[in-house]
Short mmCIF file of C-alpha atoms and ligand atoms in Angstrom, two decimals:
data_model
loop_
_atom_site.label_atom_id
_atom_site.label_comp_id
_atom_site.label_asym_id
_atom_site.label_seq_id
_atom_site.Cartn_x
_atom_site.Cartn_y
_atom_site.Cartn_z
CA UNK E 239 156.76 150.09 75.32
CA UNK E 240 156.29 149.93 78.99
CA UNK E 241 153.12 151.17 80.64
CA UNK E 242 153.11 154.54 82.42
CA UNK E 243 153.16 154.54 85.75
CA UNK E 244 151.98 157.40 87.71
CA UNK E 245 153.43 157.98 91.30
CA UNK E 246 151.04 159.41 94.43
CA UNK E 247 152.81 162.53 94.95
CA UNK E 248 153.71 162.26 98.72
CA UNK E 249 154.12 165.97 99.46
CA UNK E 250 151.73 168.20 100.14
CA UNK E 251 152.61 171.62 98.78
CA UNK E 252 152.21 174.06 101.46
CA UNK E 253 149.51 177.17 101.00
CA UNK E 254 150.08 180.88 101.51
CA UNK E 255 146.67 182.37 102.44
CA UNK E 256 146.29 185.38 101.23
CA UNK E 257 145.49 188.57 103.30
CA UNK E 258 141.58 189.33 103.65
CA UNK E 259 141.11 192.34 101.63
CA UNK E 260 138.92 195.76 103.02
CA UNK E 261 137.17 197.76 100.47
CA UNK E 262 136.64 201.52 100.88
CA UNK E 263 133.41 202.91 100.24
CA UNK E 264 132.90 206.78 99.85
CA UNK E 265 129.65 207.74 100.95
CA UNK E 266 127.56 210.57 99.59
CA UNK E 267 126.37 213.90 101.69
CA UNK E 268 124.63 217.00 100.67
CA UNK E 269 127.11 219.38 101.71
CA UNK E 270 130.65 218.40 99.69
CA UNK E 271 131.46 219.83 96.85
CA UNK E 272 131.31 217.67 93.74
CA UNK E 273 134.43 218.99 92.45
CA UNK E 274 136.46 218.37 95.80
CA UNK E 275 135.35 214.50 96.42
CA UNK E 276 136.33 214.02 92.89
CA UNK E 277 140.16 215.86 94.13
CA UNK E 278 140.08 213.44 96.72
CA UNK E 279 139.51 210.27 94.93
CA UNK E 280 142.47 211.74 92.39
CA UNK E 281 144.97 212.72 95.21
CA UNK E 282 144.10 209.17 97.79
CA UNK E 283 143.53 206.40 95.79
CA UNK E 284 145.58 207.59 92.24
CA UNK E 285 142.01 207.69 90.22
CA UNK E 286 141.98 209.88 86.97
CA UNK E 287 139.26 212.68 85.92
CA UNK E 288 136.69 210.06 84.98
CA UNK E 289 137.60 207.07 87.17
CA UNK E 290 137.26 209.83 90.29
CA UNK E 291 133.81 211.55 88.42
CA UNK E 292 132.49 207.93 87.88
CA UNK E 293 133.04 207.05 91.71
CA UNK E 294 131.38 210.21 93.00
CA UNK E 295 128.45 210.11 90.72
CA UNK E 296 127.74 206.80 91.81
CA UNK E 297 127.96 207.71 95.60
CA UNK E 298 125.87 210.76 94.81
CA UNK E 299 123.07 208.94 93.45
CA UNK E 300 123.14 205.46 95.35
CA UNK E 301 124.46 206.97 98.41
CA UNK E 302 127.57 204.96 98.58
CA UNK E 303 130.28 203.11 96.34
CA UNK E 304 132.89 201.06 96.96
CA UNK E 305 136.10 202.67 95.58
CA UNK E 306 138.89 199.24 95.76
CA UNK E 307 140.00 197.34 97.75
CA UNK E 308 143.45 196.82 99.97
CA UNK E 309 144.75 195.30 103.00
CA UNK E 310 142.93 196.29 106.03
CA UNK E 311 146.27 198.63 106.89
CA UNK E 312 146.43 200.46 103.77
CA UNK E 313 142.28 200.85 103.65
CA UNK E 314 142.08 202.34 107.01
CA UNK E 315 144.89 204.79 106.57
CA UNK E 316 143.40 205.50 103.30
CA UNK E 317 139.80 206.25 103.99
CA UNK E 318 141.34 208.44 107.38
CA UNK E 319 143.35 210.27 104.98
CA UNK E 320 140.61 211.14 102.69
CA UNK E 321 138.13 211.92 105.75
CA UNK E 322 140.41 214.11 107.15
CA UNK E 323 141.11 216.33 103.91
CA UNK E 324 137.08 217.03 103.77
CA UNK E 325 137.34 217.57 107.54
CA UNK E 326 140.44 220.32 106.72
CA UNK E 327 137.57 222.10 104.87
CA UNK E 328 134.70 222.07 107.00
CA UNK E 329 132.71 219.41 104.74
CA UNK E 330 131.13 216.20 106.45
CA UNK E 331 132.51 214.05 103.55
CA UNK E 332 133.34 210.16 104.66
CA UNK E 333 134.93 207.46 103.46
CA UNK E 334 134.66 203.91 105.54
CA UNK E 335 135.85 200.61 105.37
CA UNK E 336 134.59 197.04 105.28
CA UNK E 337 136.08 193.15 105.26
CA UNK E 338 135.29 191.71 102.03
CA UNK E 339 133.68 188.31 102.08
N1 TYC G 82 126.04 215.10 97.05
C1 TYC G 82 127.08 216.12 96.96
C2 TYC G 82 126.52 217.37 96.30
O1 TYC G 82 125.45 217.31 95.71
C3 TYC G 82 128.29 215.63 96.16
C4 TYC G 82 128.87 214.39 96.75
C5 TYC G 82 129.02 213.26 95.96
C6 TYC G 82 129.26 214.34 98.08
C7 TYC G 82 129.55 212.08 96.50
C8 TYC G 82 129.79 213.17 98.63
O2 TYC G 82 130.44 210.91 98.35
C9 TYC G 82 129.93 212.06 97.84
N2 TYC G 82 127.24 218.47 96.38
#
């Protein structure tokens, strides 16, 4: 049997970087309604009853939590969106955004 030879592979295969990603973090108040930041977090980011009570718990009693992450497009429009229905209403609720590392 011959040996096995192994060739150097000459080409280098190219990389795609990926896209940073930008989380959105909800963060709590003392004026918004439970009940509405937990409509929010249903209607903006597509969270069910206890996905969307779990994430405003959290920011209630830690202040803030990060809700997911997207591209730093569809965070920004996404945390605007959800600003701006508390805003509709009078409430001071606010949802930012951050680079992830
Ligand atoms: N702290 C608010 C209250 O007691 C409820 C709340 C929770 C508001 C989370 C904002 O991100 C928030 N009514």
């Amino acid at each position: 049997m011959s040996p096995t030879l192994v060739k150097p592979r000459l080409k280098t295969k190219p990389k795609t970087a990926r896209p940073p990603l930008w989380k959105v973090i909800l963060l709590n108040d003392d004026f918004t309604p439970r009940e509405f930041v937990v409509q929010v977090l249903k209607a903006v980011f597509r969270m069910n009853e206890s996905q969307a009570y779990g994430v405003m718990l959290t920011a209630h009693r830690k202040g803030a939590c990060v809700i997911a992450v997207y591209t730093r497009d569809v965070a920004e429009t996404k945390a605007k969106e959800a600003t701006e229905l508390g805003r509709a209403k009078g409430y001071p609720l606010y949802f930012t955004t951050e680079k992830e590392e």
